[in-house]
Amino acid sequence: MRMFLNAVFDFKPKDRAFVTVPPVLREVLSEGDQTPGRLLFDLYDINDAASEGYTPHAKAMKRFPQLRPYWHNTSQRYAAMNQRPVWSDAPIPPTRPHGYGFFSNFPGRREGRAVFWPEDPAIDMNLLEEVCATIPRPCPFYSSVIVWDAIPWYPDSDLTPALRNIQLGHGLDDFGPGEWPDEHDFYECCVGYQSNCLLLSSRFGTPPELEVRVELTDKHPMEEALAVVERFARRLGKPAKQCVRAVFPWEMRDEIAGRLAYMRPRFDSWRKAGTESLADLYRRAREMPPDRPVSARTLTRRFLERNGFARHDLCRWDDYGWCKRLPHGYWLYLCLSVNPTARYAQPVNMGLICYGVNFQVNYHCSLHDDFGMRKDIPADEAAFQLFQEALNRFQEEMVPQLAQVFGETPDAFYQHSHAFDYSGEFDV
């Protein structure tokens, strides 16, 4: 298992991060006398008709003919599948290209499985910066991922990548008729790539972000990794989010998958077994309301303080709620919806996400979905008594079971901020 500190720097669209950030990265690396060993890119867009000169891919190919060997599209297959009904046995009609395509030299992109391409002498930092300068204008790709890879943060840094799970079948090979996936999304696999690297990415509808990734080892613990991040923070500002991600060797995937498969039915049985007792508790609590009720906000504050939850050290737009560390090195993330004024008819519920280095469990307790209450009622004393019992039951009964199956999570797996696993491959 290898672990990497991921420090995320956010940018606004007006910052034009793909234009302004690469020169800064070059300067910071030069100050440390560090040179990337590999340069990776994945430029994806839905409209891939390269023959139509106004598309992002056509513009990039015209400006940078060196990218032509990295171009691929599934246009003819996609067009045929969209124009022929699934139930028809008629032959696939000839159509003009229109679909999706990408420029990429990314690991796993060509084969559809996790492999690594060696250093590519045709792509250098100057060319990469020139390509970046065209994003998002005049080349507004749907998603763009640029990686300055294999950076020797320390003299003994491991420069091989820790390859994560690649979506099988989402490489260059076209899908046959009727086999087209519901969602073709390689972006998450690319941004989930873990190594000693700098990764600049953007996706339609979300602002650009830069991730500084530094491997944590016995010789180079968190303090040294944070010192590397600080070099970039002095030029780019404080990171908006930090977390530690773990990548397991491929030979351990079957073992982890077996543990997850073993745990899923047991977790479902445990969750269903407690529904009736929680319903009885909530019913009794509603029959005996307090003489002097307090607001939902006050109840929330008391609940958090009593159970030791706190805000994350760092938060950004996709990070909310509260967290605390559990025994065995696990983390517990809490999200509450209390509908304090009953104005928006949102269900009152509590969500718990318990996760360790090799698993993630989601547990929800909703007054509307689980106990048939109206959506427009705010949280009251009875609701928080229910939440407290559900939380106690999870910590006292489920966490020990998780520890028996998944073992200990190392202390280095420290989440400065809650972060979902990119691939979801460890969900129980």
Coordinates of C-alpha atoms in Angstrom, one line a residue:
M1 CA 0.0 0.0 0.0
R2 CA 1.2 3.5 -0.9
M3 CA -0.2 6.7 0.6
F4 CA -0.1 10.2 -0.9
L5 CA -0.9 13.6 0.6
N6 CA -3.2 15.4 -1.8
A7 CA -3.3 19.2 -1.4
V8 CA -5.9 20.9 -3.5
F9 CA -5.6 24.6 -4.7
D10 CA -8.8 26.1 -6.1
F11 CA -9.0 28.7 -8.8
K12 CA -11.8 30.8 -10.2
P13 CA -12.7 30.7 -13.9
K14 CA -11.5 34.3 -14.3
D15 CA -8.0 33.3 -13.0
R16 CA -7.4 31.4 -16.3
A17 CA -5.5 28.8 -14.3
F18 CA -4.3 26.8 -17.3
V19 CA -2.6 29.9 -18.6
T20 CA -1.2 31.4 -15.4
V21 CA -0.4 28.4 -13.2
P22 CA 2.0 26.3 -15.4
P23 CA 4.7 29.0 -15.5
V24 CA 4.5 29.3 -11.7
L25 CA 4.9 25.5 -11.3
R26 CA 8.0 25.6 -13.5
E27 CA 9.5 28.3 -11.4
V28 CA 8.8 26.5 -8.1
L29 CA 10.2 23.2 -9.4
S30 CA 13.3 25.0 -10.8
E31 CA 13.9 26.6 -7.4
G32 CA 14.1 23.1 -5.9
D33 CA 16.2 21.8 -8.8
Q34 CA 13.4 19.3 -9.6
T35 CA 12.4 18.1 -13.1
P36 CA 9.3 16.0 -13.9
G37 CA 10.2 12.6 -15.4
R38 CA 7.0 12.3 -17.3
L39 CA 4.3 14.6 -18.8
L40 CA 0.8 13.3 -19.1
F41 CA -2.4 14.8 -20.6
D42 CA -6.0 13.8 -21.3
L43 CA -8.1 16.3 -23.2
Y44 CA -11.7 15.1 -23.7
D45 CA -14.6 16.6 -25.5
I46 CA -18.1 15.3 -26.5
N47 CA -18.1 16.7 -30.0
D48 CA -15.1 15.1 -31.6
A49 CA -15.6 15.6 -35.3
A50 CA -12.1 16.7 -36.1
S51 CA -13.1 17.4 -39.7
E52 CA -15.2 20.2 -38.5
G53 CA -12.8 23.0 -37.8
Y54 CA -14.6 24.7 -35.0
T55 CA -14.4 21.8 -32.5
P56 CA -11.9 22.0 -29.6
H57 CA -10.0 18.9 -30.9
A58 CA -9.8 20.2 -34.5
K59 CA -8.5 23.6 -33.3
A60 CA -5.9 21.9 -31.1
M61 CA -4.8 19.5 -33.8
K62 CA -4.4 22.4 -36.3
R63 CA -2.3 24.4 -33.8
F64 CA -0.3 21.4 -32.5
P65 CA 0.2 18.7 -35.2
Q66 CA 2.4 16.9 -32.7
L67 CA -0.8 15.8 -30.9
R68 CA -2.2 13.9 -33.9
P69 CA -0.7 10.5 -32.7
Y70 CA -2.6 10.9 -29.5
W71 CA -6.0 11.5 -31.1
H72 CA -8.8 9.0 -31.0
N73 CA -12.5 9.2 -31.6
T74 CA -15.5 6.9 -31.5
S75 CA -17.6 9.0 -33.8
Q76 CA -18.7 6.6 -36.4
R77 CA -19.7 3.9 -33.9
Y78 CA -21.5 6.5 -31.7
A79 CA -23.3 8.0 -34.7
A80 CA -24.5 4.7 -35.9
M81 CA -25.7 3.6 -32.5
N82 CA -27.7 6.8 -32.1
Q83 CA -29.3 6.6 -35.5
R84 CA -30.3 3.0 -35.5
P85 CA -32.9 1.8 -33.1
V86 CA -31.6 -0.8 -30.6
W87 CA -34.3 -3.3 -31.6
S88 CA -33.5 -3.0 -35.3
D89 CA -31.6 -5.7 -37.2
A90 CA -30.9 -3.4 -40.1
P91 CA -27.2 -2.9 -40.9
I92 CA -25.4 0.0 -39.3
P93 CA -25.8 3.0 -41.7
P94 CA -22.8 5.1 -42.8
T95 CA -22.9 8.4 -41.0
R96 CA -20.7 11.5 -40.7
P97 CA -18.5 11.6 -37.6
H98 CA -20.0 12.9 -34.5
G99 CA -19.5 11.6 -31.0
Y100 CA -16.7 12.0 -28.4
G101 CA -12.9 11.9 -28.6
F102 CA -9.7 12.7 -26.8
F103 CA -6.0 13.4 -26.9
S104 CA -4.3 11.3 -24.3
N105 CA -1.0 9.6 -23.4
F106 CA -2.5 8.7 -20.0
P107 CA -1.9 5.3 -18.3
G108 CA -4.7 2.9 -19.1
R109 CA -6.3 5.2 -21.7
R110 CA -5.2 3.2 -24.7
E111 CA -5.6 -0.4 -23.3
G112 CA -8.5 0.3 -21.0
R113 CA -6.6 -1.2 -18.1
A114 CA -4.0 0.1 -15.8
V115 CA -0.7 0.1 -17.6
F116 CA 2.0 2.8 -17.8
W117 CA 3.5 4.4 -20.8
P118 CA 7.2 5.3 -20.5
E119 CA 8.6 8.7 -20.9
D120 CA 7.5 10.3 -24.1
P121 CA 10.2 12.5 -25.7
A122 CA 7.7 14.1 -28.1
I123 CA 6.0 15.9 -25.3
D124 CA 8.1 18.5 -23.3
M125 CA 7.2 21.2 -20.8
N126 CA 7.2 23.9 -23.5
L127 CA 4.7 22.1 -25.6
L128 CA 2.6 21.3 -22.6
E129 CA 2.5 24.9 -21.5
E130 CA 1.5 26.0 -25.0
V131 CA -1.3 23.5 -25.0
C132 CA -2.5 24.7 -21.6
A133 CA -2.5 28.3 -22.8
T134 CA -5.3 27.4 -25.3
I135 CA -7.6 26.2 -22.5
P136 CA -10.4 27.2 -22.2
R137 CA -10.1 29.6 -25.1
P138 CA -9.9 28.8 -28.0
C139 CA -10.2 25.1 -27.0
P140 CA -13.0 24.7 -24.4
F141 CA -12.6 20.9 -23.8
Y142 CA -15.2 19.2 -21.7
S143 CA -12.5 18.0 -19.4
S144 CA -8.8 18.6 -19.2
V145 CA -6.2 16.9 -17.1
I146 CA -2.5 17.8 -17.2
V147 CA 0.1 16.0 -15.0
W148 CA 3.7 16.9 -14.3
D149 CA 4.6 13.4 -13.2
A150 CA 7.5 11.6 -11.5
I151 CA 8.8 14.6 -9.6
P152 CA 11.7 13.7 -7.2
W153 CA 10.4 15.6 -4.1
Y154 CA 13.2 13.8 -2.2
P155 CA 16.4 12.1 -3.5
D156 CA 14.9 8.7 -2.8
S157 CA 11.4 9.3 -4.1
D158 CA 9.7 6.4 -5.8
L159 CA 9.0 7.8 -9.3
T160 CA 6.8 4.9 -10.4
P161 CA 3.0 5.6 -10.3
A162 CA 0.6 4.0 -8.0
L163 CA -2.0 3.1 -10.5
R164 CA -5.6 3.2 -9.4
N165 CA -8.6 1.3 -10.8
I166 CA -9.2 2.1 -14.5
Q167 CA -12.8 1.8 -15.8
L168 CA -12.4 -1.4 -17.9
G169 CA -13.6 -1.0 -21.5
H170 CA -13.3 2.8 -21.4
G171 CA -10.1 2.9 -23.4
L172 CA -9.7 3.1 -27.1
D173 CA -11.7 0.1 -28.1
D174 CA -15.2 1.0 -29.3
F175 CA -18.2 -0.6 -27.8
G176 CA -20.3 -2.8 -30.0
P177 CA -24.0 -1.9 -30.8
G178 CA -26.1 -2.2 -27.7
E179 CA -23.0 -2.2 -25.4
W180 CA -22.6 1.5 -25.0
P181 CA -22.2 2.5 -21.4
D182 CA -24.7 4.7 -19.6
E183 CA -21.9 7.1 -18.6
H184 CA -18.6 7.3 -20.3
D185 CA -16.4 9.1 -17.8
F186 CA -12.7 8.7 -17.7
Y187 CA -12.2 12.0 -15.9
E188 CA -12.4 10.5 -12.4
C189 CA -9.9 7.9 -13.3
C190 CA -7.4 10.5 -14.5
V191 CA -7.8 12.8 -11.5
G192 CA -7.5 9.8 -9.3
Y193 CA -4.0 9.0 -10.6
Q194 CA -1.7 8.9 -7.6
S195 CA 2.1 9.6 -7.8
N196 CA 4.7 12.2 -6.9
C197 CA 3.2 14.8 -9.2
L198 CA 1.4 18.0 -9.9
L199 CA -2.1 17.6 -11.5
L200 CA -4.0 20.5 -13.0
S201 CA -7.5 19.7 -14.0
S202 CA -10.8 21.2 -15.0
R203 CA -14.2 19.9 -16.0
F204 CA -17.2 21.6 -17.5
G205 CA -19.3 23.3 -14.8
T206 CA -16.6 23.2 -12.1
P207 CA -13.6 25.6 -11.6
P208 CA -10.0 24.5 -12.3
E209 CA -8.0 23.0 -9.5
L210 CA -4.3 22.0 -8.9
E211 CA -3.3 19.1 -6.7
V212 CA 0.1 18.7 -5.2
R213 CA 0.7 15.1 -4.5
V214 CA 3.5 13.8 -2.3
E215 CA 4.0 10.3 -1.2
L216 CA 4.1 9.5 2.6
T217 CA 6.7 7.0 3.7
D218 CA 8.5 6.0 7.0
K219 CA 11.4 8.2 6.0
H220 CA 9.3 11.1 4.8
P221 CA 6.3 11.6 7.0
M222 CA 3.5 14.1 6.9
E223 CA 5.6 17.0 8.2
E224 CA 8.0 16.8 5.2
A225 CA 5.1 16.4 2.7
L226 CA 3.5 19.6 4.1
A227 CA 6.8 21.4 3.7
V228 CA 6.6 20.5 0.0
V229 CA 3.1 21.8 -0.2
E230 CA 4.1 25.0 1.5
R231 CA 6.5 25.9 -1.3
F232 CA 3.5 26.1 -3.7
A233 CA 1.3 27.7 -1.1
R234 CA 3.7 30.7 -0.9
R235 CA 3.0 31.4 -4.6
L236 CA -0.6 30.2 -5.0
G237 CA -2.2 30.8 -1.6
K238 CA -3.4 28.4 1.1
P239 CA -4.8 25.0 -0.2
A240 CA -8.5 24.7 -0.1
K241 CA -8.5 21.1 0.9
Q242 CA -6.1 18.3 1.9
C243 CA -6.5 14.6 2.3
V244 CA -4.5 11.4 2.2
R245 CA -5.3 8.8 -0.4
A246 CA -4.2 5.2 -0.4
V247 CA -3.5 2.9 -3.4
F248 CA -3.2 -0.8 -3.0
P249 CA -1.1 -3.2 -5.2
W250 CA -3.1 -4.9 -7.9
E251 CA -2.5 -8.3 -6.3
M252 CA -4.4 -7.1 -3.2
R253 CA -7.5 -6.1 -5.1
D254 CA -9.2 -9.6 -5.0
E255 CA -8.6 -9.8 -1.2
I256 CA -10.1 -6.3 -0.6
A257 CA -13.0 -7.1 -2.9
G258 CA -13.7 -10.3 -1.0
R259 CA -13.8 -8.4 2.3
L260 CA -16.2 -5.9 0.9
A261 CA -18.4 -8.6 -0.5
Y262 CA -18.4 -10.4 2.9
M263 CA -19.4 -7.2 4.7
R264 CA -22.2 -5.9 2.5
P265 CA -24.9 -8.4 3.4
R266 CA -24.0 -8.2 7.1
F267 CA -24.2 -4.4 7.1
D268 CA -27.6 -4.5 5.4
S269 CA -28.9 -7.1 7.9
W270 CA -27.6 -5.0 10.8
R271 CA -29.2 -1.8 9.5
K272 CA -32.6 -3.5 8.9
A273 CA -32.5 -5.2 12.3
G274 CA -32.4 -1.9 14.2
T275 CA -35.2 -0.1 12.3
E276 CA -38.0 -1.3 14.6
S277 CA -36.3 -0.4 17.9
L278 CA -35.4 3.1 16.5
A279 CA -39.0 3.6 15.5
D280 CA -40.3 2.6 19.0
L281 CA -37.8 5.0 20.6
Y282 CA -38.9 7.9 18.3
R283 CA -42.6 7.2 18.9
R284 CA -42.1 7.3 22.7
A285 CA -40.0 10.4 22.5
R286 CA -42.7 12.2 20.6
E287 CA -45.3 11.3 23.2
M288 CA -43.3 13.0 25.9
P289 CA -42.1 16.4 24.5
P290 CA -40.0 18.7 26.8
D291 CA -41.7 21.4 28.8
R292 CA -39.4 24.1 27.3
P293 CA -38.4 23.1 23.7
V294 CA -35.4 24.7 22.1
S295 CA -34.5 25.4 18.5
A296 CA -33.1 22.9 16.0
R297 CA -29.9 24.9 15.8
T298 CA -29.4 24.7 19.6
L299 CA -30.1 20.9 19.5
T300 CA -27.6 20.6 16.7
R301 CA -24.9 22.4 18.6
R302 CA -25.4 20.3 21.7
F303 CA -25.4 17.1 19.7
L304 CA -22.1 17.9 18.1
E305 CA -20.4 18.9 21.3
R306 CA -21.7 15.9 23.2
N307 CA -20.4 13.5 20.6
G308 CA -17.1 15.1 19.9
F309 CA -17.6 16.2 16.2
A310 CA -15.8 19.2 14.8
R311 CA -15.5 21.0 11.5
H312 CA -12.6 20.0 9.2
D313 CA -9.3 21.8 9.4
L314 CA -9.9 22.8 5.7
C315 CA -13.1 23.0 3.8
R316 CA -14.2 24.0 0.3
W317 CA -17.4 24.0 -1.8
D318 CA -17.7 20.2 -1.9
D319 CA -16.9 19.7 1.8
Y320 CA -19.4 20.2 4.6
G321 CA -20.5 18.5 7.8
W322 CA -18.4 17.4 10.7
C323 CA -16.0 14.7 11.5
K324 CA -14.1 12.8 14.2
R325 CA -11.6 10.0 14.5
L326 CA -12.8 6.6 15.8
P327 CA -10.8 3.7 17.3
H328 CA -8.8 1.6 14.8
G329 CA -7.8 4.7 12.9
Y330 CA -11.2 5.1 11.2
W331 CA -12.9 8.4 10.4
L332 CA -16.6 9.2 11.0
Y333 CA -18.1 11.9 8.9
L334 CA -21.5 13.4 9.9
C335 CA -24.1 15.3 7.9
L336 CA -27.3 16.7 9.4
S337 CA -30.4 18.1 7.8
V338 CA -32.6 19.6 10.5
N339 CA -35.0 21.8 8.5
P340 CA -34.8 24.5 11.2
T341 CA -37.7 26.6 10.0
A342 CA -39.8 24.0 8.1
R343 CA -40.0 26.5 5.1
Y344 CA -38.4 24.3 2.4
A345 CA -40.0 20.9 3.2
Q346 CA -36.7 19.1 3.3
P347 CA -36.7 15.8 5.2
V348 CA -35.0 15.7 8.6
N349 CA -32.1 13.1 8.4
M350 CA -28.7 12.2 9.7
G351 CA -26.0 10.7 7.4
L352 CA -22.9 8.9 8.6
I353 CA -20.0 7.9 6.5
C354 CA -17.4 5.7 8.3
Y355 CA -14.3 5.1 6.3
G356 CA -10.8 3.6 6.6
V357 CA -8.0 3.0 4.3
N358 CA -9.7 0.1 2.5
F359 CA -13.5 0.6 3.0
Q360 CA -16.3 3.2 3.2
V361 CA -19.7 2.6 4.8
N362 CA -22.8 4.9 4.3
Y363 CA -25.5 4.9 6.9
H364 CA -28.6 7.1 6.8
C365 CA -31.4 7.7 9.3
S366 CA -34.3 9.7 7.8
L367 CA -37.6 10.7 9.6
H368 CA -39.4 10.8 6.2
D369 CA -38.0 7.8 4.4
D370 CA -37.6 5.4 7.4
F371 CA -40.5 6.5 9.7
G372 CA -43.0 8.1 7.4
M373 CA -42.9 11.6 8.9
R374 CA -43.9 14.7 6.8
K375 CA -41.1 16.5 5.0
D376 CA -42.1 19.9 6.4
I377 CA -41.5 19.2 10.1
P378 CA -38.3 20.6 11.7
A379 CA -36.1 18.5 13.9
D380 CA -37.1 18.4 17.6
E381 CA -36.0 16.7 20.8
A382 CA -37.4 13.4 19.6
A383 CA -35.5 13.5 16.4
F384 CA -32.2 14.1 18.2
Q385 CA -32.9 11.3 20.6
L386 CA -33.3 9.1 17.6
F387 CA -30.1 10.4 16.0
Q388 CA -28.2 9.8 19.3
E389 CA -29.4 6.2 19.6
A390 CA -28.6 5.6 15.9
L391 CA -25.1 7.0 16.3
N392 CA -24.5 5.0 19.6
R393 CA -25.6 1.9 17.9
F394 CA -23.4 2.4 14.9
Q395 CA -20.3 3.1 17.0
E396 CA -20.9 0.3 19.6
E397 CA -22.1 -2.4 17.2
M398 CA -21.0 -1.8 13.7
V399 CA -17.5 -0.3 14.2
P400 CA -16.2 -3.4 16.0
Q401 CA -17.5 -5.6 13.1
L402 CA -15.8 -3.3 10.6
A403 CA -12.5 -3.7 12.5
Q404 CA -12.7 -7.5 12.5
V405 CA -13.1 -7.5 8.7
F406 CA -11.0 -4.6 7.5
G407 CA -8.4 -4.4 10.2
E408 CA -6.5 -1.2 11.4
T409 CA -6.2 2.0 9.4
P410 CA -2.7 3.6 9.8
D411 CA -2.4 7.0 11.5
A412 CA -0.9 8.5 8.4
F413 CA -4.3 8.2 6.8
Y414 CA -5.2 11.6 8.2
Q415 CA -8.1 13.4 6.6
H416 CA -7.6 17.2 7.0
S417 CA -10.9 17.3 5.1
H418 CA -13.4 14.7 4.1
A419 CA -12.9 13.2 0.7
F420 CA -14.8 10.6 -1.2
D421 CA -12.8 7.9 -2.9
Y422 CA -12.7 8.8 -6.6
S423 CA -13.6 5.3 -8.0
G424 CA -16.0 4.2 -5.2
E425 CA -14.3 0.8 -5.4
F426 CA -14.2 0.5 -1.6
D427 CA -17.9 1.2 -0.9
V428 CA -19.6 -1.3 1.3

